[in-house]
XYZ file of C-alpha atoms in Angstrom:
548
model
C 0.000 0.000 0.000
C 1.290 3.486 -0.900
C 2.394 5.633 2.028
C 0.864 9.091 2.519
C 2.896 12.085 1.345
C 1.680 13.993 4.402
C 0.364 12.448 7.589
C -0.960 14.753 10.333
C -1.724 13.083 13.651
C -3.571 14.687 16.606
C -2.281 18.174 15.788
C -3.204 20.915 18.257
C -2.170 24.542 17.805
C -2.824 26.806 20.782
C -4.202 30.330 20.564
C -2.988 33.123 22.880
C -4.773 33.109 26.214
C -7.776 35.340 26.652
C -9.385 34.613 23.262
C -12.758 33.101 22.400
C -11.353 29.559 22.360
C -8.094 27.912 23.466
C -7.053 26.235 20.184
C -6.774 27.306 16.545
C -6.543 23.608 15.582
C -7.455 20.751 17.910
C -6.707 17.016 17.566
C -6.549 17.202 13.781
C -5.741 14.006 11.881
C -5.600 13.649 8.090
C -3.539 12.023 5.313
C -2.724 13.192 1.793
C -1.723 10.511 -0.719
C 0.289 10.879 -3.946
C -1.830 12.186 -6.865
C -4.623 13.080 -4.454
C -6.380 16.446 -4.127
C -7.772 16.935 -0.625
C -10.014 19.998 -0.274
C -10.285 21.537 3.195
C -13.470 23.564 3.618
C -14.996 25.570 6.447
C -15.772 29.112 7.476
C -13.221 31.756 8.415
C -11.644 30.821 11.738
C -12.164 27.087 11.190
C -8.411 26.393 11.162
C -7.929 25.709 7.432
C -5.089 28.177 6.888
C -3.494 27.437 10.274
C -3.229 23.783 9.251
C -1.421 24.705 6.037
C 0.841 27.274 7.723
C 1.814 24.721 10.395
C 2.799 22.229 7.698
C 4.888 24.862 5.896
C 6.526 26.148 9.101
C 5.025 29.608 8.578
C 2.983 29.980 11.770
C 3.001 33.430 13.423
C 5.126 33.532 16.558
C 2.027 33.919 18.743
C 0.789 30.453 17.711
C 2.484 27.272 18.910
C 1.775 23.574 18.207
C 1.305 21.978 21.619
C 0.873 18.338 20.549
C 0.732 15.998 17.597
C 2.875 15.098 14.603
C 3.189 16.372 11.041
C 5.014 13.577 9.217
C 6.449 14.441 5.797
C 8.834 12.077 4.027
C 9.543 10.240 7.280
C 10.298 13.317 9.388
C 8.172 15.104 11.970
C 8.122 18.709 10.779
C 7.316 19.909 14.300
C 10.636 18.570 15.595
C 13.113 19.645 12.907
C 15.147 22.854 13.133
C 13.815 25.975 11.333
C 16.809 25.841 8.988
C 15.903 22.286 7.932
C 12.272 23.295 7.458
C 13.385 26.176 5.245
C 15.324 23.734 3.028
C 12.154 21.708 2.487
C 10.088 24.756 1.531
C 10.214 25.219 -2.202
C 12.275 22.065 -2.691
C 9.973 19.307 -1.401
C 6.874 21.250 -0.359
C 5.454 24.451 -1.798
C 2.563 26.813 -1.136
C 0.388 28.879 -3.466
C -1.221 31.889 -1.814
C -4.575 33.526 -2.565
C -3.260 36.912 -3.698
C -0.461 36.527 -6.265
C 0.276 40.265 -6.375
C 1.307 40.138 -2.716
C 3.330 36.953 -3.254
C 5.475 38.452 -6.035
C 8.162 41.109 -5.669
C 7.170 44.122 -7.829
C 10.830 45.162 -8.274
C 11.995 42.012 -10.118
C 10.898 40.322 -13.320
C 8.912 37.148 -12.860
C 11.670 35.226 -14.636
C 14.221 36.333 -12.042
C 11.882 35.361 -9.221
C 11.377 31.829 -10.566
C 15.092 31.390 -11.282
C 15.822 32.368 -7.683
C 14.291 29.032 -6.629
C 16.848 27.127 -8.700
C 19.679 29.358 -7.496
C 18.806 28.748 -3.836
C 18.323 24.979 -4.049
C 20.377 23.693 -7.013
C 23.760 24.110 -8.672
C 22.376 24.886 -12.146
C 24.156 27.422 -14.323
C 22.464 30.683 -15.352
C 21.658 29.282 -18.814
C 20.199 26.094 -17.315
C 18.100 28.097 -14.853
C 16.655 30.197 -17.677
C 15.895 27.123 -19.811
C 14.139 25.374 -16.904
C 12.140 28.532 -16.147
C 10.944 28.887 -19.741
C 9.826 25.235 -19.730
C 7.883 25.869 -16.527
C 6.132 28.878 -18.072
C 5.098 26.665 -20.974
C 3.877 23.971 -18.592
C 1.525 26.379 -16.808
C 0.226 27.460 -20.234
C 1.448 31.025 -20.317
C 1.647 32.565 -23.808
C 4.939 33.903 -25.137
C 7.167 32.508 -22.338
C 10.131 34.720 -23.293
C 8.019 37.882 -22.979
C 6.457 36.724 -19.706
C 9.940 35.877 -18.386
C 11.019 39.512 -18.903
C 7.795 41.025 -17.507
C 7.187 42.564 -14.092
C 4.161 41.440 -12.019
C 2.174 44.628 -12.673
C 2.399 44.001 -16.432
C 0.466 40.721 -16.145
C -3.186 39.899 -15.513
C -4.400 38.302 -12.286
C -4.688 34.895 -13.918
C -1.196 35.162 -15.383
C 0.251 36.173 -11.997
C -1.462 33.199 -10.370
C 0.156 30.890 -12.937
C 3.534 32.479 -12.203
C 3.061 31.653 -8.509
C 2.128 28.080 -9.463
C 5.237 27.860 -11.668
C 7.377 29.009 -8.717
C 5.778 26.347 -6.527
C 6.493 23.652 -9.120
C 10.073 24.736 -9.879
C 11.704 21.930 -7.897
C 9.022 19.281 -8.410
C 7.689 19.233 -4.815
C 5.966 16.180 -3.406
C 3.399 18.308 -1.540
C 1.573 21.330 -2.921
C -0.565 23.507 -0.643
C -2.987 25.936 -2.310
C -4.671 28.487 -0.018
C -7.779 29.928 -1.765
C -5.893 30.254 -5.089
C -8.959 30.951 -7.280
C -11.157 33.181 -5.103
C -10.457 36.463 -6.918
C -10.358 35.014 -10.455
C -13.092 35.258 -13.079
C -14.753 32.100 -14.344
C -12.679 31.460 -17.467
C -9.376 32.027 -15.666
C -10.571 29.956 -12.716
C -11.474 27.074 -15.046
C -8.002 27.189 -16.602
C -6.280 27.202 -13.185
C -8.380 24.279 -11.900
C -7.641 22.283 -15.062
C -3.974 23.073 -14.524
C -4.113 21.660 -10.969
C -5.572 18.406 -12.247
C -2.850 18.185 -14.901
C -0.109 18.872 -12.341
C -1.358 16.114 -10.060
C -0.920 13.585 -12.853
C 2.388 14.875 -14.211
C 4.186 15.411 -10.896
C 2.617 12.686 -8.686
C 2.135 15.438 -6.097
C -0.325 15.407 -3.240
C -2.352 18.617 -3.109
C -3.933 20.258 -0.070
C -6.481 22.715 -1.496
C -7.990 25.197 0.976
C -11.221 26.810 -0.243
C -14.714 27.958 0.707
C -16.133 27.470 -2.810
C -18.123 24.232 -3.053
C -18.279 24.434 -6.853
C -14.467 24.279 -6.877
C -14.620 21.320 -4.483
C -17.036 19.523 -6.803
C -14.717 20.180 -9.748
C -11.383 18.919 -8.414
C -11.603 17.160 -5.026
C -10.845 13.485 -4.479
C -11.522 13.800 -0.753
C -13.075 16.574 1.342
C -12.246 17.559 4.922
C -14.763 19.814 6.711
C -13.443 21.919 9.608
C -15.287 23.921 12.257
C -13.596 25.936 15.014
C -10.335 24.040 14.650
C -11.752 20.523 14.555
C -12.548 18.117 11.707
C -16.275 17.389 11.855
C -16.511 15.286 8.691
C -14.297 13.855 5.961
C -14.819 11.468 3.078
C -14.852 11.232 -0.684
C -16.127 14.218 -2.637
C -19.256 12.283 -3.592
C -20.026 11.361 0.025
C -19.525 14.819 1.513
C -21.145 16.850 -1.283
C -24.158 14.627 -1.957
C -24.733 12.772 1.327
C -23.338 15.015 4.109
C -23.723 13.518 7.578
C -22.741 16.261 10.008
C -25.180 19.145 10.722
C -22.444 21.726 10.087
C -21.594 20.268 6.667
C -25.282 20.305 5.802
C -25.521 23.924 6.931
C -22.638 24.927 4.649
C -23.984 23.079 1.611
C -27.505 24.391 2.202
C -26.051 27.931 2.037
C -24.691 27.395 -1.512
C -26.872 29.382 -3.966
C -28.966 27.265 -6.321
C -28.694 27.606 -10.075
C -32.440 27.700 -10.648
C -32.736 31.486 -10.816
C -34.431 34.003 -8.574
C -38.150 34.396 -8.021
C -39.777 36.251 -10.923
C -41.088 39.688 -9.970
C -43.186 41.944 -12.183
C -41.260 45.220 -12.388
C -42.617 46.579 -15.669
C -45.012 49.024 -14.033
C -42.404 50.562 -11.744
C -40.805 53.901 -12.640
C -37.313 54.114 -14.114
C -34.691 54.814 -11.488
C -31.499 54.646 -13.588
C -31.089 54.823 -17.359
C -27.781 54.647 -19.162
C -27.767 55.681 -22.825
C -24.886 55.569 -25.316
C -22.167 55.653 -22.652
C -18.593 55.445 -23.940
C -15.223 55.520 -22.209
C -11.884 55.146 -23.997
C -8.425 55.097 -22.439
C -5.345 56.149 -24.397
C -2.316 54.342 -23.002
C 0.996 56.008 -23.746
C 3.742 53.927 -25.269
C 7.070 53.107 -23.658
C 10.326 51.717 -24.965
C 8.972 48.248 -24.111
C 5.445 48.487 -25.562
C 3.639 50.603 -28.163
C 0.903 53.113 -27.446
C -2.598 51.683 -27.565
C -6.253 52.648 -27.281
C -8.616 50.695 -25.020
C -12.379 51.017 -25.464
C -13.348 50.177 -21.876
C -17.065 50.932 -22.432
C -18.720 51.192 -25.821
C -22.335 52.224 -26.499
C -23.665 51.024 -23.145
C -27.483 51.136 -22.892
C -29.655 49.737 -20.100
C -32.501 50.709 -17.779
C -33.041 49.776 -14.134
C -36.410 50.240 -12.471
C -37.163 51.191 -8.883
C -36.684 48.196 -6.584
C -34.955 46.098 -9.254
C -31.718 44.178 -8.831
C -29.694 44.202 -12.041
C -26.734 41.854 -12.254
C -23.655 42.752 -14.303
C -21.468 39.769 -15.134
C -18.334 39.331 -17.207
C -14.644 38.498 -16.944
C -11.852 40.773 -15.765
C -11.325 43.422 -18.437
C -14.928 43.272 -19.649
C -15.595 46.868 -18.585
C -17.633 46.285 -15.407
C -15.423 48.398 -13.125
C -15.078 51.215 -15.670
C -18.856 51.299 -16.049
C -19.271 51.622 -12.285
C -16.696 54.424 -12.122
C -18.608 56.318 -14.817
C -21.938 55.794 -13.049
C -20.649 57.303 -9.803
C -18.521 59.864 -11.679
C -15.161 58.712 -10.399
C -14.438 58.743 -14.138
C -16.021 61.127 -16.644
C -17.514 59.283 -19.627
C -16.429 60.476 -23.063
C -20.079 60.840 -24.057
C -23.477 59.400 -23.286
C -26.007 59.928 -20.491
C -26.579 58.595 -16.984
C -30.106 59.526 -15.982
C -31.064 59.296 -12.285
C -34.768 60.089 -11.914
C -34.736 62.471 -14.828
C -31.379 64.189 -14.244
C -28.410 63.461 -16.493
C -25.573 63.361 -13.971
C -23.027 62.535 -16.693
C -22.936 66.201 -17.787
C -23.191 67.847 -14.360
C -20.310 70.023 -13.246
C -18.473 68.948 -10.096
C -20.353 71.567 -8.073
C -23.735 70.616 -9.528
C -22.953 66.927 -9.032
C -22.437 67.211 -5.264
C -26.130 66.917 -4.231
C -26.479 63.791 -6.397
C -23.464 62.023 -4.856
C -25.636 60.561 -2.147
C -28.104 59.091 -4.678
C -25.667 56.389 -5.853
C -23.632 54.612 -3.187
C -21.256 51.662 -3.505
C -20.227 48.656 -1.401
C -16.803 47.346 -2.394
C -15.483 43.779 -2.472
C -12.964 44.066 0.362
C -14.614 44.747 3.738
C -11.172 44.934 5.372
C -9.839 47.709 3.144
C -13.117 49.647 3.012
C -13.097 50.835 6.630
C -10.630 53.154 8.366
C -8.932 51.071 11.099
C -8.269 54.170 13.252
C -11.826 55.462 13.513
C -14.813 54.010 15.356
C -17.696 52.551 13.405
C -19.960 55.354 14.645
C -17.645 58.064 13.294
C -17.468 56.345 9.922
C -21.232 55.873 9.653
C -22.142 59.500 10.386
C -19.418 61.044 8.220
C -21.506 60.965 5.026
C -24.687 62.559 6.391
C -22.695 65.203 8.299
C -20.847 66.092 5.081
C -24.246 66.710 3.469
C -25.280 69.084 6.292
C -27.181 66.751 8.593
C -27.092 67.174 12.365
C -24.657 64.700 13.959
C -27.140 63.627 16.659
C -29.778 62.792 14.040
C -27.207 60.927 11.978
C -26.119 58.917 15.025
C -29.737 57.973 15.735
C -30.123 56.690 12.186
C -26.804 54.830 12.507
C -28.250 52.910 15.460
C -31.355 52.098 13.406
C -29.341 50.889 10.409
C -27.063 48.765 12.579
C -30.189 47.067 13.857
C -31.365 46.498 10.271
C -28.040 44.841 9.387
C -28.297 42.792 12.604
C -25.628 44.490 14.682
C -26.212 46.027 18.088
C -25.727 49.711 19.029
C -22.562 48.770 20.962
C -20.853 48.467 17.564
C -20.810 52.260 17.257
C -17.947 52.585 19.750
C -15.871 49.708 18.422
C -13.183 49.579 15.731
C -13.144 47.547 12.473
C -10.567 45.027 13.756
C -13.098 43.913 16.383
C -15.436 42.482 13.726
C -15.409 39.502 11.382
C -15.346 39.901 7.601
C -19.089 39.318 7.298
C -19.834 41.844 10.047
C -17.594 44.420 8.364
C -19.435 43.937 5.083
C -22.735 44.550 6.864
C -21.242 47.720 8.363
C -20.219 48.836 4.859
C -23.798 48.261 3.671
C -25.116 50.326 6.613
C -22.646 53.120 5.796
C -23.797 53.191 2.164
C -27.429 53.455 3.307
C -26.765 56.311 5.743
C -27.295 58.986 3.074
C -30.565 57.399 1.847
C -29.350 56.467 -1.650
C -31.681 55.621 -4.507
C -29.204 53.234 -6.143
C -26.827 50.854 -4.358
C -23.920 49.335 -6.284
C -22.527 46.093 -4.857
C -19.148 45.535 -6.540
C -18.187 41.874 -5.906
C -19.523 42.478 -2.397
C -19.821 38.796 -1.405
C -17.105 37.053 -3.447
C -14.602 36.921 -0.567
C -17.129 35.719 2.046
C -17.801 32.214 3.349
C -20.917 30.568 1.895
C -22.915 30.912 5.128
C -21.967 34.596 5.547
C -22.579 35.120 1.824
C -26.090 33.721 2.155
C -26.765 36.030 5.109
C -25.542 39.133 3.227
C -27.572 38.242 0.110
C -30.707 37.805 2.219
C -29.973 41.113 3.910
C -29.618 42.920 0.564
C -32.962 41.518 -0.581
C -34.668 42.596 2.645
C -33.198 46.108 2.473
C -34.183 46.430 -1.197
C -37.805 45.510 -0.427
C -37.985 47.569 2.749
C -36.482 50.761 1.330
C -37.454 50.480 -2.330
C -33.779 50.433 -3.199
C -32.451 49.815 -6.708
C -29.371 47.566 -6.762
C -26.645 47.041 -9.353
C -24.963 43.762 -8.425
C -21.569 43.139 -10.047
C -20.236 39.610 -9.755
C -18.346 36.829 -11.516
C -20.220 34.151 -9.528
C -23.132 32.962 -11.665
C -24.741 31.104 -8.755
C -24.888 34.310 -6.728
C -26.251 36.257 -9.709
C -29.018 33.686 -10.116
C -29.843 33.927 -6.418
C -30.329 37.688 -6.081
C -30.843 39.323 -9.494
C -34.043 40.034 -11.444
C -32.313 40.842 -14.723
C -28.783 40.489 -16.087
C -26.441 42.158 -18.510
C -23.396 40.284 -19.788
C -20.342 42.368 -20.719
C -17.399 41.444 -22.936
C -14.590 43.763 -24.034
C -16.496 46.900 -23.100
C -19.830 46.052 -24.704
C -23.082 44.477 -23.570
C -23.418 41.244 -25.534
C -26.589 39.942 -23.895
C -29.269 41.106 -21.478
C -32.555 39.792 -20.143
C -34.094 38.019 -17.170
C -31.983 35.612 -15.123
C -33.958 32.635 -16.414
C -33.632 33.765 -20.045
C -29.902 34.542 -19.938
C -28.856 31.486 -17.934
C -31.524 29.096 -19.209
C -31.294 29.968 -22.909
C -28.081 31.937 -23.530
C -28.035 33.363 -27.048
C -24.513 34.795 -27.284
C -21.468 32.497 -27.575
C -19.692 34.432 -24.830
C -22.527 33.825 -22.351
C -22.461 30.154 -23.301
C -18.702 30.153 -22.714
C -19.118 31.667 -19.228
C -21.726 29.099 -18.262
C -19.532 26.277 -19.571
C -16.565 27.578 -17.532
C -18.431 27.464 -14.210
C -16.786 24.836 -11.977
C -18.794 21.934 -10.621
C -21.399 22.094 -13.397
C -22.343 18.460 -12.899
C -23.041 18.938 -9.183
C -26.592 19.721 -8.100
C -26.865 21.070 -4.542
C -28.769 18.354 -2.648
C -32.079 19.028 -0.926
C -30.832 18.895 2.657
C -34.373 18.539 4.052
C -34.854 15.329 2.051
C -31.732 13.622 3.451
C -31.839 11.184 6.394
C -31.388 12.816 9.832
C -27.930 14.233 10.507
C -25.511 12.508 12.870
C -26.489 13.193 16.454
C -29.988 14.416 15.497
C -32.844 13.276 17.697
């Protein structure tokens, strides 16, 4: 019988005293075999990343393993010297992080950064290092390897940077590959390519892969086995088929039940409602100056954009990175001035307003960004940040504070949150605070720009339900920008699909997803991971383990 590449036995990692619980990981036991992809799932704080960091020897100093073994190639990684652990990193085990821009040095070409792996761990000559690096770039399916080799990270797309990080991890043919949320921020087509690449690498390199994720579609696409963690403990593990289709533990069932269905949202009749937002003939072109390394070019970021959103409607905008979604949003809220075209908000064309005339309309369109951690000022209390908008528009601070308490209640946070700071809240709580802040100035249109893509499925479900409730309660119009087609189907009434700056298809959720007319829409739907997996009806399953 083949031995495991990685064998973790009864691992416990202690948290600093005084926290909510004593252990980050408790009595964890799992094996990873050669050519096996093991997906570790669970909410934030479940111990997924701590498990991977412990294996790699990258734990923060405040965290210490107090018991257990992490056996890799016959050695207990918890007992070897840091210098020995460092020799294994990159050579025999490697890690791929979620954000490739943070993992790459912006001051060096990507070729130099990959070659550094060979320089540190092998005796290859400079010519041999370059040749090996170019072969790696070909293996991870990057176009024009010589050009990519000479490029800096900022000159590459997110998907290309992620492949560079994968190439670095594979440089020395490691036996163990750890991937920590490597596809969360990628659009569907790029994500599909990266997941296909992982499956190829498993076969070519005989590597065992520990894949940390909160996306169950990704799990359905690539997992051989699934490990479910909650508050540092494994509550269930088994084959992908067993865990995804016949979950036994109540927590696993709760997570899977939170995954949005693909059936589309409930149909609402919005035809009789007044127009809230109308965009007509909007264009935005960027002229990029040339350098000695690349010629000047013209980018049509938005071209002849036309759509209408009615009061109380949720319009989804989907498309890959570079499709023009973000530029469109910037033009709608006048962070960018469109070249021409109109943006009508209840009869006023705000696209042609001067900066002074635009000021009163600023509060009519508010935005909730993707990153709840970067959206709040860490040095100011939540109360100060909530009342800042209304006070800037001339409202009395006491009245604004009273409304802040009311909105915190609506987003299911208590008034005590007003005197606390952002670092005292979870990611889901921060996103709810950002929603409350956007609502403080009583907007007519709320733009949610990838507002749930970084959240756990259970928190995501809660935020989506909250957005629906707020929309119905306040008559709010929502523009929902996402690359997650499941989420779009869950919350949106109508959709527009963007490609290369143009709208290629629009209609109801059921029409666009059920009968896509444009080849690009069909391509997006085909790229969605886990297409063959249907979320099971949890209520129809036999009682969960431990249920009465």
